[in-house]
Structure formats: C-alpha cells, structure tokens
Coordinates of C-alpha atoms in Angstrom, one line a residue:
M1 CA 2.6 46.3 5.1
F2 CA -0.2 47.8 7.1
E3 CA 1.5 49.5 9.8
D4 CA 1.8 52.7 7.7
L5 CA -1.6 53.4 6.8
R6 CA -2.6 56.6 7.4
F7 CA -5.8 55.3 8.9
P8 CA -5.4 51.3 10.2
V9 CA -8.7 50.3 8.8
I10 CA -9.3 47.9 6.0
V11 CA -12.1 46.9 3.7
A12 CA -12.8 42.9 4.0
P13 CA -12.6 41.0 0.7
M14 CA -16.4 40.1 0.5
A15 CA -17.0 37.5 -2.2
G16 CA -20.1 37.4 -4.1
G17 CA -20.2 41.5 -5.1
P18 CA -20.3 43.5 -2.1
T19 CA -16.7 44.7 -2.3
T20 CA -16.2 46.4 -5.6
P21 CA -13.2 48.2 -7.4
E22 CA -14.9 51.8 -6.2
L23 CA -15.4 50.5 -2.5
V24 CA -12.0 49.4 -2.3
A25 CA -10.7 52.9 -4.4
A26 CA -12.8 54.8 -1.9
V27 CA -11.4 53.3 1.2
T28 CA -8.0 53.8 0.3
A29 CA -8.5 57.1 -1.0
A30 CA -9.6 57.7 2.7
G31 CA -6.3 56.4 4.1
G32 CA -6.9 52.8 4.5
F33 CA -6.5 49.7 2.9
G34 CA -8.7 47.6 0.4
F35 CA -8.7 43.7 -0.5
L36 CA -10.6 42.8 -3.5
A37 CA -12.6 39.5 -3.5
G38 CA -11.1 36.7 -5.7
G39 CA -13.6 34.3 -4.5
Y40 CA -16.3 32.9 -7.4
L41 CA -14.6 34.8 -10.0
S42 CA -13.3 33.5 -13.2
A43 CA -9.2 34.7 -13.7
D44 CA -10.4 36.8 -16.4
A45 CA -12.9 38.7 -14.0
L46 CA -10.5 38.9 -11.5
S47 CA -7.9 40.5 -13.9
D48 CA -10.3 43.0 -15.0
R49 CA -11.4 44.0 -11.6
I50 CA -7.7 44.5 -10.7
A51 CA -7.0 46.7 -13.5
K52 CA -10.4 48.7 -12.7
T53 CA -9.3 49.0 -9.3
A54 CA -5.4 50.3 -10.4
A55 CA -7.4 52.7 -12.8
L56 CA -9.5 54.3 -9.8
T57 CA -6.6 54.8 -7.0
G58 CA -3.1 54.8 -7.4
E59 CA -2.5 53.3 -3.8
P60 CA -1.8 49.6 -3.3
F61 CA -4.6 47.4 -2.7
G62 CA -4.4 43.8 -2.3
V63 CA -6.4 40.5 -3.3
N64 CA -7.9 37.4 -1.6
L65 CA -8.1 33.7 -2.8
F66 CA -9.7 31.1 -1.6
V67 CA -7.7 27.7 -0.8
P68 CA -9.3 24.8 -2.4
G69 CA -10.0 22.2 -0.5
G70 CA -11.1 18.0 -1.4
A71 CA -14.4 16.8 -2.5
A72 CA -17.2 16.5 0.2
E73 CA -18.0 12.8 1.2
A74 CA -21.5 14.2 2.9
D75 CA -24.7 13.0 1.3
L76 CA -26.2 15.9 -0.5
G77 CA -29.2 13.9 -1.2
A78 CA -31.6 15.7 1.3
H79 CA -30.5 19.1 0.8
I80 CA -30.6 19.0 -3.0
E81 CA -34.6 18.0 -2.7
R82 CA -35.2 20.8 -0.2
W83 CA -33.6 23.5 -2.8
R84 CA -35.3 21.8 -5.9
A85 CA -38.6 23.2 -4.1
E86 CA -37.3 26.9 -3.8
A87 CA -35.8 26.5 -7.5
E88 CA -39.2 25.6 -8.6
R89 CA -40.6 28.7 -6.7
H90 CA -38.4 31.3 -8.3
G91 CA -38.4 29.5 -11.8
V92 CA -35.0 28.5 -12.1
E93 CA -33.2 25.2 -12.3
P94 CA -30.5 24.3 -9.5
G95 CA -26.8 24.1 -10.0
E96 CA -25.1 21.5 -10.1
P97 CA -23.9 20.4 -6.8
R98 CA -20.2 19.4 -8.2
W99 CA -16.6 20.3 -6.7
D100 CA -14.2 22.9 -8.3
D101 CA -11.1 24.6 -7.0
D102 CA -12.2 27.8 -7.6
A103 CA -9.9 28.4 -10.6
Y104 CA -7.0 28.8 -7.6
A105 CA -4.2 28.2 -9.9
A106 CA -5.1 30.4 -13.0
K107 CA -6.0 33.2 -10.2
L108 CA -2.7 32.9 -8.6
D109 CA -1.0 33.5 -12.2
V110 CA -3.4 36.6 -12.3
V111 CA -2.3 38.0 -9.0
L112 CA 1.6 37.5 -10.0
E113 CA 1.0 39.0 -13.5
R114 CA -0.4 42.0 -12.1
K115 CA 2.2 42.1 -9.3
V116 CA -0.6 42.8 -6.6
P117 CA 1.2 44.2 -3.5
V118 CA -0.8 42.3 -0.8
V119 CA -2.1 38.5 -1.4
S120 CA -4.5 36.9 1.5
F121 CA -5.9 33.4 1.4
T122 CA -8.9 32.1 3.0
F123 CA -10.0 28.6 4.0
G124 CA -6.1 27.5 4.4
T125 CA -2.6 28.1 3.8
P126 CA -1.0 28.4 0.3
S127 CA 1.8 25.8 -0.2
L128 CA 5.5 26.9 0.4
E129 CA 6.2 26.8 -3.4
D130 CA 3.3 29.6 -3.6
V131 CA 4.6 31.9 -1.1
E132 CA 8.0 31.7 -2.5
R133 CA 6.6 32.5 -5.9
L134 CA 4.7 35.3 -4.4
H135 CA 7.7 36.9 -2.6
A136 CA 10.1 36.5 -5.5
N137 CA 7.4 38.5 -7.3
G138 CA 7.4 41.4 -4.8
S139 CA 4.1 40.6 -3.1
R140 CA 3.3 40.0 0.7
V141 CA 1.3 36.9 2.0
A142 CA -1.6 37.1 4.8
V143 CA -3.4 34.4 5.9
T144 CA -6.7 34.2 7.5
V145 CA -7.0 32.3 10.7
T146 CA -9.6 31.2 13.5
G147 CA -7.5 29.7 16.2
P148 CA -4.0 29.4 17.2
A149 CA -2.9 26.0 15.4
E150 CA -3.9 27.7 11.9
A151 CA -1.9 30.9 12.9
E152 CA 1.2 28.4 13.7
Q153 CA 0.6 26.6 10.0
A154 CA 0.3 30.2 8.1
V155 CA 3.5 31.1 10.1
A156 CA 5.2 27.8 9.0
V157 CA 4.8 28.4 5.5
G158 CA 6.3 32.0 5.3
A159 CA 3.1 34.5 5.7
D160 CA 4.0 37.8 6.4
A161 CA 1.0 38.9 8.2
L162 CA -2.3 37.1 9.6
V163 CA -5.6 38.3 9.7
V164 CA -7.2 36.9 13.1
Q165 CA -11.1 36.3 12.6
G166 CA -13.3 36.2 15.8
F167 CA -16.4 34.3 15.6
E168 CA -18.5 37.8 15.8
A169 CA -17.5 38.0 11.7
G170 CA -19.9 38.2 9.1
A171 CA -20.1 35.4 5.8
H172 CA -17.5 32.7 6.2
R173 CA -15.7 31.5 8.9
G174 CA -12.0 31.3 7.4
I175 CA -11.3 27.8 9.1
F176 CA -9.0 25.5 7.1
A177 CA -11.2 22.3 8.0
D178 CA -14.9 22.2 8.7
E179 CA -15.8 19.8 11.5
P180 CA -19.3 18.7 10.7
G181 CA -20.3 18.1 14.0
A182 CA -19.5 21.6 15.7
E183 CA -21.5 24.5 15.2
G184 CA -19.4 26.9 13.2
G185 CA -17.2 24.0 12.2
G186 CA -14.5 24.0 15.1
A187 CA -13.5 25.9 18.0
Q188 CA -14.6 29.3 18.4
Y189 CA -12.8 32.4 19.7
G190 CA -13.7 36.2 19.9
V191 CA -11.6 38.4 18.3
L192 CA -9.9 39.8 21.3
S193 CA -9.0 36.5 22.8
L194 CA -7.8 35.0 19.8
L195 CA -5.2 38.2 19.3
R196 CA -4.2 37.7 22.7
L197 CA -3.5 33.9 21.9
V198 CA -2.1 34.6 18.3
S199 CA 0.3 37.2 19.6
A200 CA 1.6 34.8 22.3
R201 CA 2.7 32.5 19.5
T202 CA 4.3 34.8 16.9
A203 CA 5.9 38.3 16.7
L204 CA 4.1 38.6 12.6
P205 CA 1.8 41.8 12.3
L206 CA -1.8 41.1 12.9
V207 CA -5.3 42.4 11.3
A208 CA -8.1 41.7 13.7
T209 CA -11.5 41.2 12.1
G210 CA -15.0 39.9 13.3
G211 CA -17.7 42.3 14.4
L212 CA -15.9 45.5 14.3
V213 CA -18.3 48.6 13.0
H214 CA -17.2 51.3 15.4
G215 CA -14.2 53.3 15.6
A216 CA -14.2 52.2 19.3
D217 CA -13.7 48.5 18.0
I218 CA -10.9 49.5 16.0
A219 CA -9.1 51.5 18.9
A220 CA -9.9 48.0 21.2
V221 CA -8.2 45.5 18.6
L222 CA -5.3 48.4 18.3
A223 CA -4.6 48.1 22.0
A224 CA -4.6 44.5 22.0
G225 CA -1.9 44.2 19.6
A226 CA -3.4 44.5 16.3
V227 CA -1.5 46.7 13.6
A228 CA -5.1 47.3 11.8
A229 CA -9.0 46.2 11.7
Q230 CA -10.6 44.8 8.8
L231 CA -14.0 45.7 8.4
G232 CA -16.6 44.0 6.2
T233 CA -20.0 44.5 7.7
A234 CA -19.2 48.0 8.6
F235 CA -19.1 48.7 5.0
L236 CA -22.2 46.5 3.6
R237 CA -24.3 49.7 3.1
A238 CA -21.6 51.9 1.6
D239 CA -23.1 53.7 -1.4
E240 CA -20.0 52.0 -3.0
A241 CA -20.8 48.5 -2.1
G242 CA -22.4 45.8 -4.5
T243 CA -24.5 44.6 -1.8
Q244 CA -28.0 43.6 -3.3
S245 CA -31.0 45.5 -2.5
A246 CA -32.7 42.9 -0.6
H247 CA -29.8 42.4 1.4
R248 CA -29.3 46.2 2.4
Q249 CA -32.8 46.4 3.3
A250 CA -32.6 43.5 5.7
L251 CA -29.7 45.0 7.4
A252 CA -31.3 48.9 7.5
D253 CA -34.4 47.4 9.1
G254 CA -32.5 45.2 12.0
G255 CA -34.5 43.0 14.0
R256 CA -33.1 39.9 12.9
P257 CA -30.6 37.5 15.0
T258 CA -27.5 36.0 13.3
A259 CA -26.4 32.5 13.4
F260 CA -24.0 30.2 11.6
T261 CA -25.1 28.0 8.4
R262 CA -24.2 25.7 6.1
A263 CA -27.3 26.2 4.4
F264 CA -26.3 28.2 1.3
S265 CA -22.6 27.3 0.8
G266 CA -21.9 23.8 2.7
R267 CA -19.4 26.0 5.0
P268 CA -20.3 27.7 8.2
A269 CA -21.3 31.1 7.4
R270 CA -22.6 34.1 9.8
S271 CA -25.9 35.1 8.2
L272 CA -29.1 37.2 9.3
V273 CA -31.7 34.3 10.1
N274 CA -34.4 34.0 7.4
R275 CA -36.3 31.1 6.4
A276 CA -33.6 29.2 4.8
V277 CA -31.3 29.5 7.8
A278 CA -34.0 28.2 10.0
D279 CA -35.4 25.5 7.9
F280 CA -32.5 24.4 6.2
S281 CA -29.3 24.7 8.6
A282 CA -30.0 21.4 10.9
T283 CA -29.6 19.2 7.9
A284 CA -27.2 21.2 5.8
P285 CA -24.3 18.8 5.0
S286 CA -20.6 20.1 5.3
A287 CA -19.9 20.2 1.7
Y288 CA -18.0 23.3 -0.1
P289 CA -18.1 24.4 -2.7
E290 CA -21.0 21.5 -4.0
V291 CA -23.7 23.4 -1.6
N292 CA -22.2 26.8 -3.2
N293 CA -22.5 25.8 -6.5
L294 CA -26.2 24.1 -6.4
T295 CA -27.7 27.0 -4.1
K296 CA -25.9 29.8 -6.8
P297 CA -28.7 30.1 -9.3
I298 CA -31.5 30.0 -6.7
R299 CA -29.9 32.6 -4.4
A300 CA -29.6 34.6 -7.8
A301 CA -32.8 34.3 -8.4
A302 CA -34.1 35.3 -5.2
G303 CA -31.9 38.3 -5.2
K304 CA -33.6 39.7 -8.6
A305 CA -37.0 39.1 -6.8
G306 CA -36.4 40.8 -3.9
D307 CA -37.0 37.5 -1.5
P308 CA -34.5 38.0 1.8
E309 CA -35.9 34.6 2.8
I310 CA -33.7 32.6 0.5
M311 CA -30.8 34.8 -0.3
S312 CA -27.6 34.6 2.1
L313 CA -27.7 37.5 4.1
Y314 CA -24.6 37.3 5.5
A315 CA -23.5 39.8 8.5
G316 CA -21.7 40.3 11.5
Q317 CA -23.3 40.2 15.2
T318 CA -23.3 43.6 15.3
Y319 CA -24.7 44.9 11.9
E320 CA -27.5 46.7 13.6
L321 CA -24.8 49.4 14.6
A322 CA -23.4 49.7 11.1
G323 CA -24.4 52.9 9.1
S324 CA -24.6 53.7 5.3
G325 CA -23.5 56.6 3.1
P326 CA -20.2 57.2 1.3
A327 CA -17.4 55.1 2.3
A328 CA -15.5 57.9 3.0
S329 CA -17.9 59.2 5.2
I330 CA -18.1 56.0 7.0
V331 CA -14.3 56.2 7.5
E332 CA -14.4 59.6 9.0
R333 CA -17.0 58.5 11.3
L334 CA -14.8 55.5 12.3
Q335 CA -11.8 57.9 12.8
T336 CA -13.7 60.6 15.0
E337 CA -15.1 57.4 17.3
A338 CA -11.5 55.8 17.4
R339 CA -10.0 59.0 18.7
E340 CA -12.9 59.5 21.2
A341 CA -12.0 55.9 22.6
A342 CA -8.1 56.8 22.7
T343 CA -8.7 59.7 24.7
R344 CA -10.7 57.7 27.1
L345 CA -7.9 55.5 27.5
S346 CA -6.0 58.3 29.1
R347 CA -7.7 57.5 32.4
L348 CA -5.1 54.6 32.2
R349 CA -2.1 56.8 32.7

C-alpha cells in the first residue's frame, strides 16, 4: 500500500481546510501520498473533492473518515456561556451544541462509489462489515491508533495498515475513547516508543505520525520499523494548503508553546496556546462533537477577522521547525535531509 512510494512521505488528512486537493496532488506528484480529510464535510462536498483531486493527479490517494462515537454526557452549560461572550464580541451566534455522526454512512458510500484506493479512519475502528465492504470494493483500510490496545482492536477488524500517532502530533489525538480526567484523553506515547510497542504486536505495515517535520524524522521512523511517515504540520504553510492566514502567521511567528485542549472541539487536540486555550481548557468538557458544533461559527468569525486568540491553531510540537513554500519544494527538502540522515547511519556499520 505505501511500501512502493517513490518517497515514503504522506500528507496528513488535516480536516477543516488545510489539506486541499491541490496539496494532495502536489505531494503525490513529488513521489509521496496524500489523504483528503473527510471530517466535517458533507457527503456531496467530499465527493466533489475526490473528483477534483482525481482530476489533478493520476496517482492514487486516500480519504480519511471520522468514526462517530456516542452522545456526550458532560454538562456543557459553563462552556457554552464562556463561548457565548466570544460570539457576541465577533457578532455571531454560537452553534447548536448537538451530537451528529458526521454523515459517516453517507461518506462511506461516497468512498465506495468513488473506489478510493485507501480509506483511513480516526477516533475508532470501522465495523467488520464496513471493512469487508471496502475490501470487496478493492480499497485498503488504515486505522489511526494511539496505543497498543487500539492497535490490537484495529487488527481484529481486518485493518491493512496502522497509522501510529505519537502524542507529539498536532490537532486531534486519534484516541478511540476520551478519558475526561486524563490530559490528552488517555495514555501518551511518543511516536518512536509507540512504533516499537505496536510492531511487537503485529506485522501490519505501520505509518508513523506525530511531530515529524524534518527529513531526519522520516529516517528515524523508518529505522524504527515504519514503512512511511505521515506529516501534517510540515505542510501547514505550503502554498497549496488551505490554512487560514492568521494561523499561518502564528506558525511563522513562532514563540507559542503547544498544549492539549478540549476547548475548541470537546476532544483532546494539540494547539498553539492562545487565549482560548489558556482560559477555557481547564473546564472544557469531554463532549465531541457537541463542543465542536458550538464553537464552529465563532472560530470561523475569528478566522475572518484575523483574530488568532480564538481560533484553533492546531499544530504539532515541532511546528517552529517547519518551513513554507510550494509543496514540491518541501518534499524535496525532506528528501535531501532524509538522505543526509541515512548517510550518518553509516557509522553503525
């Protein structure tokens, strides 16, 4: 699935806008692979993006879907009031804090109809039946895991590959179940540690992700047993990315630490620390997608106004080391750095 890539780098499916058809096409043209983000889109919008990507590249690409969970049991009252004040400041109404399944079934039908070569899943495993449908349709299945137990569950449903996500990663952790009392929603493993733990349990191909922005990072995870490296933050400032201007600027400015927060979506996600993260994280409930639906119009208004203090500035721990420019040049730089790192390994001979 990923073993035959000319360069073993995958652009991550960054939902909410950053991963565009143009970005996926550019990275595949440079010898890598790309995942479109299906999260938050309607089924029709996802179908359109798949068609646009296919028109831009003749190379295979993938689609990522969010596995829906159950409705939240947490009390959202205090969090709603905190965000209501921000909504008033930006002249918009808060969203309705409702549960939805992200149109999962309809979007699964889309990837089946479009015969997407690789379909990946985040926030859980697809059902055995869904995996069988995808396999019968010629698609391969990848599941994002954040711990050894999740890896075993993914193997049990018939996954063809695992995306092993370290705690260094930006945006949402792919944890199957968010533990409200735990920072980050559960046990935290660095990407290298997790690769070793998972590879001891399964022979499936492993894709490493989490804080990888340099070619030496790619070389390191390949040496640790991964078949490819999935990078998101490294491409946030690519010319082809759909990253909002204020987000791009905050990444370029640097200086902000990153932290896990449920403030924006109700699920643990790594973001640059801004006022929303600092003020709302401590009491933000574990309630996804209810909180995400609540804050979405407010964050959108903040983005239009160029207000980085209320936006979800998702990024990995090493974001300050990521560059900018055309995606092809970013891939070229990563290749050069990876080769240099591989040369340094000759000391082990």
